[in-house]
Amino acid sequence: MTGTWARLLRSTPFRLALTFAFLFMLAFVLAGAIVYQMMSADLAEQLDDTIKETYSVVAATYADNDLKELVETVQSHSTRSPRKEQLFSLTDAAGNRLAGNFTAAGLPDGFSMFGAEMPGLPPDTEYRAYSGSVGGNNLTIAFSLSETEELETIMLMSFGWATLIITGLAITGGALLASRVQRRLDGIAATMVDVSHGRLDTRIPLTGNGDDIDMVSGQVNAALDRLSGLVDGMKQVSTNIAHDLKTPLNRLQMILEGAADKAARDQDVSDDLADARAEGYQINETFDALLRIAQIEAGARKARFTDVDLDEILRTMAEIYTDVAEDDGKVLSFSQLNGSGDRIHGDRELLTQMFANLVENALRHCPPGTTIRLSVARQGERVLASVADNGPGIPPDERERVFQRLYRLDHSRSTPGSGLGLSLVRAIADLHGASIALDDCRPGLAVMVGFPLASA
């Protein structure tokens, strides 16, 4: 139990709750003090009005210079207050009592305060009095402050109890809220511990209420999804490298063993050495492509980004590969559908390599008679570049897999290639923040890459 409280006191949500409770209580006390002062002033004003009104009613009985009626009136009011909550005094000019339940002595004209030291009055009682001259006599009306003080005491007691109740509710509510938040934070910490121990499929539980913790948890889960995908991708790459490079390495080994046997028999091995050099070159190209993809994904090339014209790059690709396509029995064209001069922010060399890979893929895997179209167009806040053909295309269920490293379609294994071309294309697109999609041209394939416009 002690450990639980110590942990609760250390928790940030509970400390925030206590801070909020303290500020709330401070505001409550200040507001209560202001209300108390205003109510006290209003009660005092009402008491003065009542005393002044009573004085006017009693003094009005002397309107006909009838002292006897005034004396009777004062005496009548005095008898109505046996506990002396209200005091009445009528004295002559020499200070002799004419009527009343006390004798006012030494009180100034107008309002004044006096205590219970005067003889005949209950002790420890404060009075508010109003004095004045009526027909040469002195008339004093005084009311006890006990009722006003009692109301003020009730108000203070109510305010004190309200303060205690609100303080208790604030602390209890803060503890409950902090405990709830702490449980969710513990869930995040437990997930991170699981991930650090290699359980990458663990995710932070979401409450679904869309609060800030849910939003942060969702972002962490998304990062874990990406991390898990990258780890799975790396495992797949390792498997693919081991599988795809095993064949050329075995082939290289067989060539070298054959050459060694021929050399032992004093036969010509120049053809074997040429084959071995070609295999070695192909293996080196594969590793170079893998390293290049890794470098691009690391983002180091972003330092070379400048504003570039995508029209110019695709037009250059068309000029370079038009003759190559014609020699291969194909047709290559370029079209600018709309917009001109729209620039994107990127690396010209990488973008050139991206579209060269796409064009070479189309040339390599499409039969003679195929038409290859390069186009660029402005679509809203992005520039859409497309390389489309009317060749055999890619089956829908294979379109995402072709971006995996070293993945090759069955029908393309008879043509040269390492299975890294489209992986490099996606890495370059991701580096530029571009979307990439494969679409069916019925027949054929369209590779569409959407780049964000360069900011002004």
Coordinates of C-alpha atoms in Angstrom, one line a residue:
M1 CA 0.0 0.0 0.0
T2 CA 2.8 2.4 0.9
G3 CA 4.6 1.5 -2.4
T4 CA 1.3 2.2 -4.3
W5 CA 1.0 5.7 -2.7
A6 CA 4.7 6.5 -3.2
R7 CA 4.3 5.5 -6.9
L8 CA 1.1 7.6 -7.2
L9 CA 2.8 10.6 -5.7
R10 CA 5.6 10.3 -8.2
S11 CA 3.3 10.0 -11.2
T12 CA 3.0 13.1 -13.4
P13 CA -0.8 12.8 -13.8
F14 CA -1.3 12.9 -10.1
R15 CA 1.0 15.8 -9.6
L16 CA -0.8 17.7 -12.4
A17 CA -4.1 16.8 -10.7
L18 CA -2.9 18.2 -7.3
T19 CA -1.6 21.3 -9.0
F20 CA -5.0 21.8 -10.7
A21 CA -6.8 21.2 -7.4
F22 CA -4.6 23.7 -5.6
L23 CA -5.2 26.4 -8.2
F24 CA -8.9 25.6 -8.1
M25 CA -9.1 25.9 -4.3
L26 CA -7.1 29.1 -4.4
A27 CA -9.6 30.6 -6.9
F28 CA -12.5 29.2 -4.7
V29 CA -11.1 30.8 -1.6
L30 CA -10.6 34.2 -3.3
A31 CA -14.0 34.1 -4.8
G32 CA -15.5 33.1 -1.4
A33 CA -13.7 36.0 0.4
I34 CA -15.1 38.5 -2.1
V35 CA -18.6 37.1 -1.8
Y36 CA -18.4 37.2 2.0
Q37 CA -17.3 40.8 2.1
M38 CA -20.1 41.8 -0.3
M39 CA -22.7 39.9 1.7
S40 CA -21.5 41.5 5.0
A41 CA -21.7 44.9 3.5
D42 CA -25.2 44.2 2.2
L43 CA -26.4 42.9 5.6
A44 CA -25.0 46.0 7.4
E45 CA -26.7 48.3 4.9
Q46 CA -30.0 46.5 5.4
L47 CA -29.7 46.8 9.2
D48 CA -29.0 50.5 8.9
D49 CA -32.1 50.9 6.7
T50 CA -34.2 49.0 9.2
I51 CA -33.0 51.1 12.2
K52 CA -33.5 54.4 10.3
E53 CA -37.0 53.3 9.2
T54 CA -38.0 52.3 12.8
Y55 CA -36.5 55.6 14.1
S56 CA -38.7 57.6 11.6
V57 CA -41.8 55.7 12.6
V58 CA -41.3 56.3 16.3
A59 CA -40.2 60.0 15.8
A60 CA -43.3 60.6 13.6
T61 CA -45.6 60.2 16.7
Y62 CA -44.2 63.6 17.9
A63 CA -45.5 65.4 14.9
D64 CA -48.3 67.1 16.9
N65 CA -45.8 68.1 19.7
D66 CA -47.4 65.4 21.8
L67 CA -44.6 64.2 24.1
K68 CA -47.0 61.8 25.8
E69 CA -47.7 59.9 22.6
L70 CA -44.0 59.7 21.9
V71 CA -43.3 58.3 25.4
E72 CA -46.1 55.7 25.0
T73 CA -44.8 54.7 21.6
V74 CA -41.2 54.3 22.9
Q75 CA -42.5 52.4 25.8
S76 CA -44.7 50.2 23.7
H77 CA -41.7 49.2 21.3
S78 CA -39.5 48.6 24.4
T79 CA -41.9 46.0 25.8
R80 CA -41.9 44.1 22.5
S81 CA -38.2 43.2 23.0
P82 CA -37.9 41.5 26.3
R83 CA -34.6 39.9 25.3
K84 CA -33.3 43.3 24.3
E85 CA -32.5 42.5 20.7
Q86 CA -33.9 46.0 20.0
L87 CA -33.2 49.0 22.4
F88 CA -35.2 52.2 22.7
S89 CA -34.2 55.2 24.7
L90 CA -36.0 58.6 25.1
T91 CA -34.3 61.1 27.4
D92 CA -34.8 64.8 28.1
A93 CA -32.2 67.5 27.5
A94 CA -30.7 66.8 30.9
G95 CA -30.2 63.1 30.1
N96 CA -33.1 61.8 32.3
R97 CA -34.8 58.7 31.0
L98 CA -38.4 59.5 29.8
A99 CA -39.1 56.0 28.3
G100 CA -37.4 53.0 26.9
N101 CA -35.6 49.8 27.9
F102 CA -32.2 51.4 28.3
T103 CA -30.6 54.9 28.8
A104 CA -28.4 56.1 25.9
A105 CA -25.6 58.1 27.3
G106 CA -22.8 59.7 25.3
L107 CA -23.9 58.4 21.9
P108 CA -23.4 60.9 19.1
D109 CA -26.2 61.9 16.7
G110 CA -26.5 59.6 13.7
F111 CA -25.2 56.0 13.5
S112 CA -22.8 54.6 16.0
M113 CA -21.7 51.3 17.5
F114 CA -21.5 50.4 21.2
G115 CA -20.9 47.3 23.2
A116 CA -22.7 45.6 26.1
E117 CA -20.7 47.5 28.8
M118 CA -23.7 49.7 29.4
P119 CA -25.8 48.7 32.5
G120 CA -28.9 46.6 31.9
L121 CA -27.7 45.1 28.6
P122 CA -26.7 41.5 27.9
P123 CA -22.9 41.1 28.0
D124 CA -20.8 40.5 24.9
T125 CA -23.4 42.0 22.6
E126 CA -22.7 44.6 19.9
Y127 CA -25.4 47.1 19.0
R128 CA -25.9 49.4 16.0
A129 CA -27.6 52.6 17.1
Y130 CA -29.1 55.7 15.6
S131 CA -29.6 58.8 17.7
G132 CA -31.3 62.2 17.1
S133 CA -33.2 65.0 18.7
V134 CA -37.0 65.0 18.8
G135 CA -38.6 68.1 20.3
G136 CA -35.6 68.9 22.4
N137 CA -35.4 65.3 23.6
N138 CA -32.9 62.6 22.6
L139 CA -34.3 59.5 20.9
T140 CA -32.1 56.5 20.3
I141 CA -33.0 53.3 18.5
A142 CA -30.4 50.4 18.6
F143 CA -30.6 46.9 17.1
S144 CA -28.4 43.9 18.2
L145 CA -25.9 42.6 15.7
S146 CA -26.4 39.0 16.9
E147 CA -28.6 38.1 13.9
T148 CA -26.2 39.6 11.4
E149 CA -23.3 37.9 13.1
E150 CA -25.2 34.6 13.2
L151 CA -25.8 34.8 9.4
E152 CA -22.2 35.6 8.8
T153 CA -21.2 32.7 11.0
I154 CA -23.5 30.4 9.0
M155 CA -22.1 31.7 5.8
L156 CA -18.5 31.1 7.0
M157 CA -19.3 27.6 8.2
S158 CA -21.0 26.8 4.9
F159 CA -18.0 28.1 3.0
G160 CA -15.6 26.1 5.2
W161 CA -17.5 22.8 4.7
A162 CA -17.8 23.5 1.0
T163 CA -14.0 24.1 0.9
L164 CA -13.3 20.8 2.7
I165 CA -15.7 18.8 0.5
I166 CA -14.4 20.3 -2.7
T167 CA -10.8 19.7 -1.6
G168 CA -11.6 16.0 -0.8
L169 CA -13.4 15.6 -4.2
A170 CA -10.5 17.2 -6.0
I171 CA -7.8 15.0 -4.4
T172 CA -9.9 11.9 -4.8
G173 CA -10.8 12.7 -8.4
G174 CA -7.2 13.5 -9.2
A175 CA -6.1 10.2 -7.7
L176 CA -8.6 8.3 -9.7
L177 CA -7.8 10.2 -12.9
A178 CA -4.1 9.8 -12.3
S179 CA -4.5 6.1 -11.6
R180 CA -6.4 5.6 -14.9
V181 CA -3.8 7.6 -16.9
Q182 CA -1.0 5.7 -15.2
R183 CA -2.6 2.4 -16.2
R184 CA -2.5 3.5 -19.8
L185 CA 1.1 4.7 -19.5
D186 CA 1.9 1.3 -17.9
G187 CA 0.4 -0.3 -21.0
I188 CA 2.6 1.7 -23.3
A189 CA 5.7 0.9 -21.1
A190 CA 4.8 -2.8 -21.1
T191 CA 4.5 -2.8 -24.9
M192 CA 7.9 -1.1 -25.3
V193 CA 9.4 -3.8 -23.0
D194 CA 7.9 -6.6 -25.2
V195 CA 9.2 -4.9 -28.3
S196 CA 12.7 -4.6 -26.8
H197 CA 12.6 -8.3 -26.1
G198 CA 11.8 -9.1 -29.8
R199 CA 8.0 -9.5 -29.7
L200 CA 7.4 -7.1 -32.6
D201 CA 3.7 -8.1 -33.0
T202 CA 2.9 -6.5 -29.6
R203 CA 0.7 -3.3 -29.9
I204 CA -0.4 -0.7 -27.4
P205 CA -4.1 -1.2 -26.5
L206 CA -6.4 1.7 -27.6
T207 CA -9.5 2.9 -25.8
G208 CA -11.0 4.3 -29.0
N209 CA -12.0 7.6 -27.4
G210 CA -9.6 9.5 -29.6
D211 CA -7.8 11.4 -26.8
D212 CA -4.2 12.5 -26.9
I213 CA -2.9 9.3 -25.4
D214 CA -4.9 7.3 -27.9
M215 CA -3.4 9.4 -30.7
V216 CA 0.2 9.0 -29.5
S217 CA -0.4 5.2 -29.0
G218 CA -1.8 5.0 -32.5
Q219 CA 1.3 6.7 -33.9
V220 CA 3.6 4.4 -31.9
N221 CA 1.6 1.4 -33.2
A222 CA 2.0 2.7 -36.7
A223 CA 5.8 3.1 -36.1
L224 CA 5.8 -0.5 -34.8
D225 CA 3.9 -1.7 -37.9
R226 CA 6.6 -0.1 -40.1
L227 CA 9.4 -1.4 -37.9
S228 CA 7.9 -4.9 -38.1
G229 CA 7.5 -4.6 -41.8
L230 CA 11.1 -3.5 -42.2
V231 CA 12.4 -6.4 -40.1
D232 CA 10.3 -8.8 -42.1
G233 CA 11.6 -7.2 -45.2
M234 CA 15.2 -7.6 -44.0
K235 CA 14.5 -11.3 -43.2
Q236 CA 13.0 -11.7 -46.7
V237 CA 15.9 -9.9 -48.3
S238 CA 18.4 -12.1 -46.4
T239 CA 16.5 -15.2 -47.6
N240 CA 16.3 -13.9 -51.1
I241 CA 20.0 -13.0 -51.2
A242 CA 20.9 -16.5 -49.9
H243 CA 18.6 -18.1 -52.5
D244 CA 19.2 -15.9 -55.5
L245 CA 23.0 -15.6 -55.1
K246 CA 23.5 -19.3 -54.4
T247 CA 22.8 -20.2 -58.0
P248 CA 25.4 -17.8 -59.6
L249 CA 27.9 -18.6 -56.9
N250 CA 27.5 -22.4 -57.5
R251 CA 27.7 -21.7 -61.2
L252 CA 30.9 -19.7 -60.7
Q253 CA 32.4 -22.4 -58.6
M254 CA 31.6 -25.1 -61.2
I255 CA 33.2 -22.9 -63.9
L256 CA 36.3 -22.4 -61.9
E257 CA 36.5 -26.1 -61.1
G258 CA 36.1 -27.0 -64.8
A259 CA 38.8 -24.5 -65.7
A260 CA 41.1 -26.0 -63.1
D261 CA 40.5 -29.5 -64.5
K262 CA 41.2 -28.2 -68.0
A263 CA 44.3 -26.4 -66.9
A264 CA 45.5 -29.7 -65.3
R265 CA 45.1 -31.3 -68.7
D266 CA 46.9 -28.4 -70.4
Q267 CA 43.6 -27.4 -72.2
D268 CA 42.6 -23.8 -73.2
V269 CA 40.6 -22.2 -70.3
S270 CA 40.1 -18.7 -71.8
D271 CA 36.3 -19.3 -72.4
D272 CA 35.9 -20.5 -68.8
L273 CA 37.7 -17.5 -67.5
A274 CA 35.4 -15.2 -69.6
D275 CA 32.3 -17.0 -68.2
A276 CA 33.7 -16.7 -64.6
R277 CA 34.3 -13.0 -65.1
A278 CA 30.7 -12.5 -66.4
E279 CA 29.3 -14.3 -63.4
G280 CA 31.5 -12.3 -61.0
Y281 CA 30.4 -9.0 -62.7
Q282 CA 26.7 -10.0 -62.3
I283 CA 27.2 -10.8 -58.6
N284 CA 28.9 -7.5 -58.0
E285 CA 26.1 -5.6 -59.8
T286 CA 23.6 -7.3 -57.5
F287 CA 25.5 -6.2 -54.4
D288 CA 26.0 -2.7 -55.8
A289 CA 22.3 -2.4 -56.4
L290 CA 21.5 -3.6 -52.8
L291 CA 23.9 -1.1 -51.3
R292 CA 22.5 1.7 -53.5
I293 CA 19.0 0.9 -52.3
A294 CA 20.2 0.9 -48.7
Q295 CA 21.9 4.3 -49.2
I296 CA 18.8 5.8 -50.7
E297 CA 16.6 4.5 -47.9
A298 CA 19.0 6.0 -45.4
G299 CA 18.1 9.5 -46.8
A300 CA 21.6 10.7 -47.2
R301 CA 20.9 11.9 -50.8
K302 CA 18.4 14.5 -49.6
A303 CA 21.2 16.9 -49.1
R304 CA 21.5 17.1 -52.9
F305 CA 17.9 18.0 -53.5
T306 CA 17.1 21.0 -55.7
D307 CA 14.1 22.1 -57.7
V308 CA 14.0 20.1 -60.9
D309 CA 11.8 20.1 -64.0
L310 CA 10.2 16.6 -64.4
D311 CA 9.1 17.5 -68.0
E312 CA 12.8 17.9 -69.0
I313 CA 13.8 14.6 -67.4
L314 CA 11.1 12.5 -69.1
R315 CA 11.8 14.3 -72.4
T316 CA 15.5 13.4 -72.1
M317 CA 14.5 9.8 -71.4
A318 CA 12.4 9.8 -74.5
E319 CA 15.2 11.2 -76.6
I320 CA 17.7 8.6 -75.3
Y321 CA 15.5 5.5 -75.6
T322 CA 13.6 6.2 -78.8
D323 CA 16.3 4.8 -81.0
V324 CA 16.9 1.9 -78.6
A325 CA 13.2 1.0 -78.8
E326 CA 13.1 1.2 -82.6
D327 CA 16.1 -1.1 -82.8
D328 CA 14.1 -3.5 -80.6
G329 CA 11.0 -3.3 -82.7
K330 CA 9.1 -1.1 -80.3
V331 CA 7.7 2.5 -80.3
L332 CA 8.5 5.0 -77.5
S333 CA 6.7 8.4 -77.3
F334 CA 6.5 11.3 -74.8
S335 CA 3.5 13.6 -74.1
Q336 CA 2.9 16.5 -71.8
L337 CA -0.8 16.3 -71.0
N338 CA -1.3 19.6 -69.2
G339 CA 0.7 22.1 -67.3
S340 CA 4.2 23.3 -68.0
G341 CA 7.2 24.3 -65.9
D342 CA 5.8 22.7 -62.7
R343 CA 8.9 21.8 -60.7
I344 CA 9.4 19.3 -58.0
H345 CA 12.1 19.1 -55.2
G346 CA 14.4 16.2 -55.8
D347 CA 17.7 14.7 -56.9
R348 CA 18.0 14.8 -60.7
E349 CA 20.4 11.9 -61.0
L350 CA 18.1 9.6 -58.9
L351 CA 15.0 10.7 -60.8
T352 CA 16.8 10.0 -64.1
Q353 CA 17.8 6.5 -62.8
M354 CA 14.2 5.9 -61.7
F355 CA 12.6 6.5 -65.1
A356 CA 15.5 4.8 -66.9
N357 CA 14.8 1.7 -64.8
L358 CA 11.1 1.8 -65.7
V359 CA 11.8 2.3 -69.4
E360 CA 14.4 -0.5 -69.5
N361 CA 11.9 -2.8 -67.7
A362 CA 9.3 -2.1 -70.4
L363 CA 11.9 -2.7 -73.2
R364 CA 13.2 -5.8 -71.5
H365 CA 9.9 -7.6 -70.7
C366 CA 7.6 -6.4 -73.6
P367 CA 7.6 -8.2 -77.0
P368 CA 8.3 -6.4 -80.3
G369 CA 5.5 -4.2 -81.5
T370 CA 4.9 -2.8 -78.0
T371 CA 4.2 0.9 -77.7
I372 CA 5.7 2.6 -74.6
R373 CA 4.3 6.0 -73.6
L374 CA 6.0 8.5 -71.3
S375 CA 3.8 11.3 -70.0
V376 CA 3.7 14.0 -67.3
A377 CA 0.7 16.0 -66.1
R378 CA -0.3 18.4 -63.4
Q379 CA -2.9 17.0 -61.0
G380 CA -3.9 19.4 -58.3
E381 CA -1.0 19.9 -56.0
R382 CA 1.2 17.2 -57.5
V383 CA 2.9 16.2 -60.7
L384 CA 2.0 12.8 -62.1
A385 CA 4.6 11.0 -64.3
S386 CA 3.6 7.8 -66.1
V387 CA 5.4 5.0 -68.0
A388 CA 2.8 2.9 -69.7
D389 CA 2.9 0.1 -72.3
N390 CA 0.6 -2.4 -74.0
G391 CA 2.8 -5.4 -73.2
P392 CA 1.9 -8.5 -71.0
G393 CA 1.5 -6.5 -67.8
I394 CA 1.7 -7.8 -64.2
P395 CA -1.1 -9.9 -62.6
P396 CA -2.9 -7.9 -59.8
D397 CA -1.8 -10.2 -57.0
E398 CA 1.8 -9.7 -58.1
R399 CA 1.9 -5.9 -58.3
E400 CA 2.9 -5.3 -54.7
R401 CA 5.4 -8.2 -54.6
V402 CA 7.4 -6.9 -57.5
F403 CA 8.7 -4.1 -55.3
Q404 CA 10.3 -6.6 -53.0
R405 CA 14.1 -6.9 -53.3
L406 CA 15.2 -9.8 -55.6
Y407 CA 11.6 -10.8 -56.4
R408 CA 11.0 -11.7 -60.0
L409 CA 7.9 -12.9 -61.9
D410 CA 8.0 -16.4 -63.2
H411 CA 7.8 -15.3 -66.9
S412 CA 10.6 -12.8 -66.4
R413 CA 13.2 -15.2 -65.0
S414 CA 14.1 -16.1 -68.6
T415 CA 15.2 -12.5 -69.2
P416 CA 18.3 -10.7 -67.8
G417 CA 17.8 -8.9 -64.5
S418 CA 18.4 -9.1 -60.8
G419 CA 14.9 -8.3 -59.4
L420 CA 16.1 -5.1 -57.9
G421 CA 15.0 -2.5 -60.5
L422 CA 11.5 -1.8 -59.1
S423 CA 12.9 -2.0 -55.5
L424 CA 15.2 0.8 -56.5
V425 CA 12.3 2.7 -58.1
R426 CA 10.2 2.5 -54.9
A427 CA 13.2 3.6 -52.7
I428 CA 13.7 6.7 -54.9
A429 CA 10.0 7.4 -54.8
D430 CA 9.8 7.1 -51.0
L431 CA 12.9 9.4 -50.7
H432 CA 11.0 12.0 -52.7
G433 CA 7.8 11.6 -50.8
A434 CA 6.1 10.4 -54.0
S435 CA 3.3 7.9 -54.4
I436 CA 3.7 5.0 -56.8
A437 CA 1.1 2.7 -58.2
L438 CA 0.8 0.0 -60.9
D439 CA -2.3 0.0 -63.0
D440 CA -3.7 -2.2 -65.7
C441 CA -3.7 -0.7 -69.2
R442 CA -5.9 -3.6 -70.6
P443 CA -3.5 -4.8 -72.0
G444 CA -0.3 -3.6 -70.5
L445 CA 1.0 -1.9 -67.5
A446 CA 1.1 1.7 -66.3
V447 CA 3.6 2.8 -63.6
M448 CA 2.3 6.1 -62.2
V449 CA 4.5 8.2 -59.8
G450 CA 2.9 11.2 -58.1
F451 CA 5.3 13.9 -56.9
P452 CA 4.4 16.8 -54.6
L453 CA 5.0 20.2 -56.1
A454 CA 8.1 22.1 -55.0
S455 CA 7.1 24.7 -52.4
A456 CA 7.2 28.3 -53.6

